[in-house]
Amino acid sequence: MPAVSQVSQSAVQQKELILNPVTALKLVPFGPTLLLLAGEGPHLHIFDVNAGKRLRTEQPLGSHAIHGVTVQIVSFQACDAASVLKCLVWGGRFARALSIEATESLKHSVQIRCIYLSYEITTPDWIVDSCFSGGSSSRGSNHSGQCNAFLLTSHNTLLSFASSKAIELKAPADEILRPIAAGPRSALYSGHVACLDSDCVLIAAGTVFGEILLWSAQLPKKLSRSNEGSVSRGRLLHTFLGHEGSIFGVRLLDSSLDVDNGGRNHLLASCSDDRTVRLWNISKFVGNSSDPDINVERSIFRSSNSQSPTMECRADIDYSVATARGHVSRIWSLSRVPATLNSIRLFSFGEDATSRLWHYGPRSISDCESKVLPHRSRTLNEIATYTFHSGKNIWSSAIHLENNGKIRVSTGGADGRILLYYAPALDGDFHDDSMAFEWTIAEVLSQCFPFIDSRNSLKFSLQPPGFVPCKAKGIFDGMRGRWSLSREIKSMLPTYPSGHFQGTAILDSRPPTDEAYEAEYLYCEDGCLVTEQGLTIKAHRRYVYRYQEKSDTITIWFVKTDDENSVDYLFHELKPIKMTEEEVAIESHLVRARGHHLCIDDDYDAEHVFNALGQELLNWNVMYQVKGPKKDYSISAAYTRTRERIIQDGSSQGSDALGVLQSTSKDSFKSYAWLGYNTVIATTVQGRVLSGSVVATPRTLPGITNSQQGASHSSTIITWQCDEKLPELSSYCIAVSVDGHEAALLGGVDGSIYLYEHSSRSAQLVIKLQTKITGIFVQKIPRARFTQSIPNIDVIQVIATCIGSSIAYISMLDMTTRLLHTANSSLSPQILINLPSTFVVTSHNFLSVEGLLVLGSRNGALAFFHFPNTPQALQHDSKHFCFRRIHDEETVTTIKSVPNTQSYSQLSNPYILTAGRDGKCAVHSIIKEGEASEVEIRLETVHAFKPSFGPNVEGALFDQISGDLLVWGFHSKDFVVWNDTKQMETMRAECGGSHRNWAYSPSDNGKDGGRFIWTKASTCKVYLQLQSSHQVLQPGGHGREIKAIATYRPRDDKVVGVSNLIATGAEDTSIRIFRHSGPDTEHPNFECLRNITGHTAGIQQLRWSSCGKYLFSAAGNEEFFAWRVQFIPCFGIGVTRNSTCPKVTDSSDLRVMGFEVVAENRHNNVGAEECFVLGMVYSDSTVRIWALYPTKTHSQYELLASGTYGSCCLSVAESLRFGPETFLCTAGTDGHIALWPMGAILRPQSFEGADPSRFFCGDGALYSETQSRIEWYSRVRCHQSSIMCMAKFWVSEACVLIVTGGDDNGLAITRLTYITDILACATLLVPRAHTSAITAIACLKDEDLHGGTGSRARYRLFTCGPDQRLKSWNLTINLESPGVEGIELTRSSNTSSTVADVSGMVQIEGSSTDNGIVIVAGIGIEARKV
């Protein structure tokens, strides 16, 4: 007889890690840091937010999930001292209190210690909300060993919970849990308990039936067991009606000033199944007063002695303050932003995985003009939407107001992701470290031309503001701007050169770096010195000019040599020279000043002469006399500017100013380019080149002191200046920045290309072509491409195209000389290449090591040109290679090299990344064959993906600091930056869409920020973001239920870099490939390597090929895809869709329920193709056998056979092989397993030595018979109803066990034995193996228990289902006993699983010292060591 034992032993599975929905969050300022308490399943994680790491994980409720966390700070001491936090954790019907203590070590790391204050307490009903007796988050005075709190249950009963001392390991705790008051009988979905007084509690309860019950409870004077039986009736204050669905969230708001009546109103917020957020005025029921010191609770109990308000069973229009819609599905919860300002802001969190910020403020003009509620002057306005989670449902949130006025928000979703971000603190504000600006052209030009105001009209005073010629302030203001500089140096000593310097000097205004000065310039001088011997030397100099209003003096300072920006020490002070009456009469327009500086043994005597004509500073001169032991020379410098420059700098009068005014009135923005992270240029239709500089200035928040806000809390402004006006750029201009230089190339309508340099604030012509420039592409060329005789060469490659031309012009521009460079004087400095037909260049990249120039086109093609040695060796008619439809027929916007690391520096094939407006990014391997002129290029796409936005993907790059892949483009009306490595959106700006002029510059600090400038409605707008829009504390996974899971262990871990690959498919239609970090890490986790999209319906099943090169996926809508998976050096896992199985019906409801790789030929021998035979089962009870040829380019699928089982739905399939015979084993909703012979389809050749557990990896010849029908051979009944899952494992070559789990809660083991063409079947059924259906089965070999004679084999089975019980079974097979007589089954453990709706389970074989890991998937993932 078979032996079945239901003996329960202690749990042997050990939880290794989970990735489940996050259902509880709490932010707590704690000791030296900010802590985040997160409930993920039964685990309570404690994070250090500032450090961005997990400190500790507890499991306070055993196996029960955590739904809420309430905290109270007991003691908050200085650093290096312990801080104590009381914490009440609850979930379902269970609650537990604990104390958390934090200390800071000598290394400034936070140490956490948890002490439990009670055992796990079971309440009579589900807990909806809780609060401490002193307030949910206030600082209490109770001892850390005590915990007094109140719980609200789902049937509207208020309970008290108290523990008097910390418990020890086995000592009982003195606990009290008893009912205090009962509210109106109803079923609750939500509630909020507020206890701010010693004798009263206010409760807002949201019911299943759409009602909001506002009631209060009077507390007994003493909580003890003596009055345990006394339960008072709560006092119903009011029932609010108006929602059209169940109430999922309610929130009592603090008292707030209402501008409508000048009094202090009390509000209640609610959200519902009807997708609305509502505000209710509850002042009538809790008391209304203009006294700001009256709080909600005291008002309640003052009014409790008056006549009880009656419940009104109608829509409460009079009490409804505001109603708002915005979410596209149900809203789960609400949270209020802490009230530091005189306003109300709410966050709502919904099923659509968005967080929305609402502001209760004045109505818009359109609302006020409407007839709807004309007596309401305020409403709820949505001011921000955050879409940082994937899938559906944000289950938890926490909001914290920091001391510096910043509002930090944390959310946790069904995807298991925990993140933080900053919410706006002020109207029109943005999250932390981000800001936005906008200007009209008139406003920008009014900065450039001070005599023109923002309305494009002349100011009455034409001089610069504050200009007084006889005062230092006037001199200082007049010096601002760009000057032409001419300097003569005359040396009396032969050791010091004499010569002439010619260049420019710019005095650029910036915020003072010293509080003692009111104004400050950075002096930048650049030019060339030509000595008397004819030697040309490029020179530059930096100073800082400062003005002090108190003393009315100008001082000049040296700058530090390391950054040439920071002030070092004083050079000299300008002291005015008194002039005689005769001198004043002759030189009334001159102002003279002197200065002196002693540099060790050298004396510097300086004299400055400023020439002021009327109200204008026209020019100025500086004379130096330098004397010392080794120095004896004089310097005479003249600073001048032309009449046009005087006008641009605002020092003009009369007709000159009027001419500028007339030209600016017709001007508008044209193109943009970021020259660096703090510098941008904008060109206009009048040919002006405007430069904008980003400057930081202090910003103060209302009610926040300077010491609280800190140095980091600053505002930013952008100052504009007109640097050039080039007629060639009028009406048309292309601006392209030059990386590594504060410079840009500007292309005009006449074929001119100018080089603009911000250091000199000037542009010079460098390239002249024949017609209108349509494209400019720039890339720096490594020095190794040029001769070693020029060690300091700095060359950029410039590729330009013209309208209507099929030629691309390549130039090498030397940035040191501003001249076109050529390595050989006999060659032209410009190279012409013929482009393929219909090829319009839109992007480019030059692979210097391989000598390949890659161009992208407007119609989705890539063209390759080979440079054998140097770029000049390319001829006019050189051979090229063109690959069409790389991005369909859409524009290729970006071509970037995949960066090589040191370990992969010797790669034979380079990789490039391309992006296009088809919404796709791809990584390609460039395979170069042959040498010199015989070279051949092949292109293989090894990875392709679509970012979350699209389809307009405009750019991509690999961050130089973090190495992350950043992609940006447009989604609807927004500009979006996406970090594909971290699978998160890092920046979003509403700009109106892609059809506009714009420029984007990623951050240079590795923090995923950026700067974006664009034109909208003839207005220039700028959005600056210094870091990512949010911080991810815990990466997530799928946002919907996981329906399929499969694992693969690479054969060569050193090459692949991962020990195990775990593929999961979910209802969100995506497939994710995870890496299991293993138990050796400090905090084991599932790291998502790739997110694969392409399916349009939920995933049904996944399988790896035995070689690991292919991943197969099946889904609804009859979708079946084969994915090519490979490892890309320096990049990671690459995935491309290899093929799509053709549909055989027009029904959109047909699903591929399951499939099996029946056979595969992995050996690419002569005459043999790589091939897979796939057996698929469908929801219409059909079976189809397909042959897949993945290496073919067309007709990859061949239908070999099909058959029909009956009327039931087939759900799973497995393949079986006994010697020469092959079967497809299927199971369905009728409880039977059926065997389908495959002899008519497969004719095996030789399988000697083949391991049947390897799923037929031998050589097989495929052929298609004339008969295309397949029928089942035999079937065995295993269950009373549907078979939910099936697994197989081989006992021997002639014996296999089929383990099935059914909807009847039973576990069936079917033994199939193949003996001389006879297949014997026997089934052992274990009824009631679970209390629910069994939906997942896994098996591990128990190597230690194998018998020496081979007559007995032992295994370990694992089963799980919706009952969330993970059970382990010991299975022993006696090969000498036939049928079920040789099967012994014993249950070894019965533990809980944190995963709900379990849909699959896989096993990972362990080593000799570790039995392995079992991974359970459903709503989340859980890994168990066994």
mmCIF file of N, CA and C in Angstrom, residues 94-159:
data_model
loop_
_atom_site.group_PDB
_atom_site.id
_atom_site.type_symbol
_atom_site.label_atom_id
_atom_site.label_comp_id
_atom_site.label_asym_id
_atom_site.label_seq_id
_atom_site.Cartn_x
_atom_site.Cartn_y
_atom_site.Cartn_z
ATOM 1 N N PHE A 94 -4.246 41.475 13.705
ATOM 2 C CA PHE A 94 -3.099 41.284 14.591
ATOM 3 C C PHE A 94 -2.366 42.609 14.775
ATOM 4 N N ALA A 95 -1.822 42.769 15.980
ATOM 5 C CA ALA A 95 -1.082 43.993 16.307
ATOM 6 C C ALA A 95 0.012 43.645 17.298
ATOM 7 N N ARG A 96 1.049 44.482 17.285
ATOM 8 C CA ARG A 96 2.159 44.284 18.216
ATOM 9 C C ARG A 96 2.884 45.606 18.417
ATOM 10 N N ALA A 97 3.333 45.814 19.641
ATOM 11 C CA ALA A 97 4.056 47.032 19.983
ATOM 12 C C ALA A 97 5.531 46.722 20.154
ATOM 13 N N LEU A 98 6.357 47.657 19.730
ATOM 14 C CA LEU A 98 7.789 47.503 19.918
ATOM 15 C C LEU A 98 8.414 48.871 20.104
ATOM 16 N N SER A 99 9.611 48.871 20.644
ATOM 17 C CA SER A 99 10.391 50.075 20.856
ATOM 18 C C SER A 99 11.641 49.996 19.987
ATOM 19 N N ILE A 100 11.947 51.097 19.294
ATOM 20 C CA ILE A 100 13.114 51.170 18.429
ATOM 21 C C ILE A 100 14.061 52.205 19.003
ATOM 22 N N GLU A 101 15.296 51.812 19.212
ATOM 23 C CA GLU A 101 16.309 52.712 19.743
ATOM 24 C C GLU A 101 17.406 52.882 18.701
ATOM 25 N N ALA A 102 17.827 54.115 18.518
ATOM 26 C CA ALA A 102 18.852 54.432 17.524
ATOM 27 C C ALA A 102 19.999 55.146 18.201
ATOM 28 N N THR A 103 21.211 54.767 17.875
ATOM 29 C CA THR A 103 22.425 55.437 18.340
ATOM 30 C C THR A 103 23.331 55.673 17.148
ATOM 31 N N GLU A 104 24.182 56.666 17.247
ATOM 32 C CA GLU A 104 25.131 56.980 16.186
ATOM 33 C C GLU A 104 26.521 56.563 16.628
ATOM 34 N N SER A 105 27.174 55.730 15.830
ATOM 35 C CA SER A 105 28.500 55.232 16.161
ATOM 36 C C SER A 105 29.555 56.281 15.855
ATOM 37 N N LEU A 106 30.799 55.942 16.166
ATOM 38 C CA LEU A 106 31.902 56.863 15.911
ATOM 39 C C LEU A 106 32.086 57.129 14.431
ATOM 40 N N LYS A 107 31.664 56.174 13.594
ATOM 41 C CA LYS A 107 31.790 56.340 12.151
ATOM 42 C C LYS A 107 30.562 57.018 11.557
ATOM 43 N N HIS A 108 29.719 57.605 12.401
ATOM 44 C CA HIS A 108 28.530 58.343 11.975
ATOM 45 C C HIS A 108 27.530 57.443 11.262
ATOM 46 N N SER A 109 27.520 56.173 11.587
ATOM 47 C CA SER A 109 26.511 55.264 11.065
ATOM 48 C C SER A 109 25.488 54.982 12.157
ATOM 49 N N VAL A 110 24.239 54.850 11.772
ATOM 50 C CA VAL A 110 23.151 54.668 12.715
ATOM 51 C C VAL A 110 23.028 53.192 13.070
ATOM 52 N N GLN A 111 22.960 52.909 14.369
ATOM 53 C CA GLN A 111 22.762 51.556 14.866
ATOM 54 C C GLN A 111 21.342 51.451 15.418
ATOM 55 N N ILE A 112 20.633 50.373 15.050
ATOM 56 C CA ILE A 112 19.239 50.188 15.419
ATOM 57 C C ILE A 112 19.102 48.975 16.333
ATOM 58 N N ARG A 113 18.296 49.139 17.392
ATOM 59 C CA ARG A 113 17.967 48.031 18.292
ATOM 60 C C ARG A 113 16.463 48.028 18.531
ATOM 61 N N CYS A 114 15.833 46.874 18.387
ATOM 62 C CA CYS A 114 14.386 46.740 18.549
ATOM 63 C C CYS A 114 14.069 45.931 19.800
ATOM 64 N N ILE A 115 13.137 46.415 20.609
ATOM 65 C CA ILE A 115 12.680 45.729 21.821
ATOM 66 C C ILE A 115 11.168 45.603 21.730
ATOM 67 N N TYR A 116 10.655 44.398 21.809
ATOM 68 C CA TYR A 116 9.214 44.182 21.715
ATOM 69 C C TYR A 116 8.558 44.473 23.054
ATOM 70 N N LEU A 117 7.468 45.226 23.008
ATOM 71 C CA LEU A 117 6.739 45.615 24.205
ATOM 72 C C LEU A 117 5.515 44.751 24.453
ATOM 73 N N SER A 118 5.209 43.856 23.536
ATOM 74 C CA SER A 118 4.060 42.970 23.717
ATOM 75 C C SER A 118 4.226 41.767 22.830
ATOM 76 N N TYR A 119 3.404 40.758 23.130
ATOM 77 C CA TYR A 119 3.279 39.655 22.202
ATOM 78 C C TYR A 119 2.377 40.065 21.046
ATOM 79 N N GLU A 120 2.257 39.216 20.075
ATOM 80 C CA GLU A 120 1.326 39.447 18.981
ATOM 81 C C GLU A 120 -0.104 39.331 19.511
ATOM 82 N N ILE A 121 -0.884 40.403 19.363
ATOM 83 C CA ILE A 121 -2.233 40.481 19.901
ATOM 84 C C ILE A 121 -3.236 40.240 18.780
ATOM 85 N N THR A 122 -4.255 39.443 19.047
ATOM 86 C CA THR A 122 -5.318 39.150 18.099
ATOM 87 C C THR A 122 -6.569 39.921 18.493
ATOM 88 N N THR A 123 -7.081 40.718 17.579
ATOM 89 C CA THR A 123 -8.281 41.509 17.828
ATOM 90 C C THR A 123 -9.505 40.782 17.281
ATOM 91 N N PRO A 124 -10.699 41.151 17.750
ATOM 92 C CA PRO A 124 -11.906 40.460 17.261
ATOM 93 C C PRO A 124 -12.203 40.725 15.789
ATOM 94 N N ASP A 125 -11.635 41.787 15.211
ATOM 95 C CA ASP A 125 -11.979 42.167 13.852
ATOM 96 C C ASP A 125 -10.767 42.788 13.183
ATOM 97 N N TRP A 126 -10.878 43.001 11.874
ATOM 98 C CA TRP A 126 -9.785 43.629 11.136
ATOM 99 C C TRP A 126 -9.555 45.051 11.637
ATOM 100 N N ILE A 127 -8.294 45.432 11.709
ATOM 101 C CA ILE A 127 -7.921 46.767 12.170
ATOM 102 C C ILE A 127 -7.899 47.714 10.972
ATOM 103 N N VAL A 128 -8.537 48.864 11.123
ATOM 104 C CA VAL A 128 -8.615 49.856 10.062
ATOM 105 C C VAL A 128 -7.630 50.990 10.290
ATOM 106 N N ASP A 129 -7.487 51.439 11.550
ATOM 107 C CA ASP A 129 -6.586 52.556 11.847
ATOM 108 C C ASP A 129 -6.203 52.476 13.314
ATOM 109 N N SER A 130 -5.166 53.222 13.676
ATOM 110 C CA SER A 130 -4.714 53.248 15.063
ATOM 111 C C SER A 130 -4.050 54.578 15.348
ATOM 112 N N CYS A 131 -3.950 54.917 16.618
ATOM 113 C CA CYS A 131 -3.211 56.098 17.038
ATOM 114 C C CYS A 131 -2.805 55.917 18.496
ATOM 115 N N PHE A 132 -1.745 56.601 18.884
ATOM 116 C CA PHE A 132 -1.317 56.591 20.273
ATOM 117 C C PHE A 132 -2.167 57.562 21.087
ATOM 118 N N SER A 133 -2.171 57.341 22.359
ATOM 119 C CA SER A 133 -3.017 58.161 23.224
ATOM 120 C C SER A 133 -2.578 59.614 23.239
ATOM 121 N N GLY A 134 -1.319 59.870 22.896
ATOM 122 C CA GLY A 134 -0.841 61.243 22.855
ATOM 123 C C GLY A 134 -0.798 61.808 21.455
ATOM 124 N N GLY A 135 -1.405 61.136 20.488
ATOM 125 C CA GLY A 135 -1.325 61.582 19.084
ATOM 126 C C GLY A 135 -0.519 60.598 18.285
ATOM 127 N N SER A 136 -0.857 60.470 17.038
ATOM 128 C CA SER A 136 -0.248 59.435 16.202
ATOM 129 C C SER A 136 1.205 59.669 15.933
ATOM 130 N N SER A 137 1.643 60.879 15.945
ATOM 131 C CA SER A 137 3.037 61.131 15.608
ATOM 132 C C SER A 137 3.650 62.178 16.504
ATOM 133 N N SER A 138 3.019 62.488 17.614
ATOM 134 C CA SER A 138 3.564 63.511 18.487
ATOM 135 C C SER A 138 4.630 62.927 19.374
ATOM 136 N N ARG A 139 5.325 63.794 20.035
ATOM 137 C CA ARG A 139 6.345 63.352 20.979
ATOM 138 C C ARG A 139 5.720 63.162 22.335
ATOM 139 N N GLY A 140 5.705 61.944 22.780
ATOM 140 C CA GLY A 140 5.054 61.647 24.039
ATOM 141 C C GLY A 140 6.025 61.679 25.190
ATOM 142 N N SER A 141 5.455 61.661 26.363
ATOM 143 C CA SER A 141 6.259 61.666 27.577
ATOM 144 C C SER A 141 6.241 60.336 28.279
ATOM 145 N N ASN A 142 5.538 59.344 27.670
ATOM 146 C CA ASN A 142 5.478 58.038 28.315
ATOM 147 C C ASN A 142 6.838 57.380 28.292
ATOM 148 N N HIS A 143 7.022 56.478 29.203
ATOM 149 C CA HIS A 143 8.256 55.702 29.251
ATOM 150 C C HIS A 143 8.311 54.799 28.041
ATOM 151 N N SER A 144 9.533 54.526 27.596
ATOM 152 C CA SER A 144 9.689 53.702 26.387
ATOM 153 C C SER A 144 9.188 52.293 26.586
ATOM 154 N N GLY A 145 9.047 51.838 27.815
ATOM 155 C CA GLY A 145 8.533 50.492 28.043
ATOM 156 C C GLY A 145 7.036 50.417 28.065
ATOM 157 N N GLN A 146 6.316 51.521 27.909
ATOM 158 C CA GLN A 146 4.868 51.536 27.912
ATOM 159 C C GLN A 146 4.354 51.882 26.530
ATOM 160 N N CYS A 147 3.185 51.352 26.218
ATOM 161 C CA CYS A 147 2.559 51.627 24.927
ATOM 162 C C CYS A 147 1.061 51.682 25.132
ATOM 163 N N ASN A 148 0.462 52.850 24.960
ATOM 164 C CA ASN A 148 -0.977 53.046 25.085
ATOM 165 C C ASN A 148 -1.495 53.571 23.761
ATOM 166 N N ALA A 149 -2.401 52.838 23.164
ATOM 167 C CA ALA A 149 -2.878 53.190 21.835
ATOM 168 C C ALA A 149 -4.337 52.807 21.696
ATOM 169 N N PHE A 150 -4.944 53.264 20.589
ATOM 170 C CA PHE A 150 -6.333 52.969 20.275
ATOM 171 C C PHE A 150 -6.415 52.391 18.871
ATOM 172 N N LEU A 151 -7.284 51.405 18.711
ATOM 173 C CA LEU A 151 -7.463 50.714 17.447
ATOM 174 C C LEU A 151 -8.909 50.834 17.002
ATOM 175 N N LEU A 152 -9.117 51.076 15.722
ATOM 176 C CA LEU A 152 -10.447 51.103 15.121
ATOM 177 C C LEU A 152 -10.590 49.880 14.231
ATOM 178 N N THR A 153 -11.661 49.103 14.450
ATOM 179 C CA THR A 153 -11.856 47.873 13.689
ATOM 180 C C THR A 153 -12.843 48.097 12.556
ATOM 181 N N SER A 154 -12.955 47.107 11.696
ATOM 182 C CA SER A 154 -13.750 47.245 10.481
ATOM 183 C C SER A 154 -15.251 47.264 10.747
ATOM 184 N N HIS A 155 -15.696 46.965 11.983
ATOM 185 C CA HIS A 155 -17.106 47.101 12.327
ATOM 186 C C HIS A 155 -17.332 48.274 13.257
ATOM 187 N N ASN A 156 -16.437 49.278 13.155
ATOM 188 C CA ASN A 156 -16.627 50.573 13.805
ATOM 189 C C ASN A 156 -16.598 50.463 15.323
ATOM 190 N N THR A 157 -15.682 49.689 15.827
ATOM 191 C CA THR A 157 -15.492 49.555 17.270
ATOM 192 C C THR A 157 -14.117 50.093 17.633
ATOM 193 N N LEU A 158 -14.069 50.868 18.712
ATOM 194 C CA LEU A 158 -12.814 51.443 19.187
ATOM 195 C C LEU A 158 -12.277 50.594 20.318
ATOM 196 N N LEU A 159 -11.031 50.147 20.176
ATOM 197 C CA LEU A 159 -10.370 49.307 21.175
ATOM 198 C C LEU A 159 -9.210 50.073 21.781
#
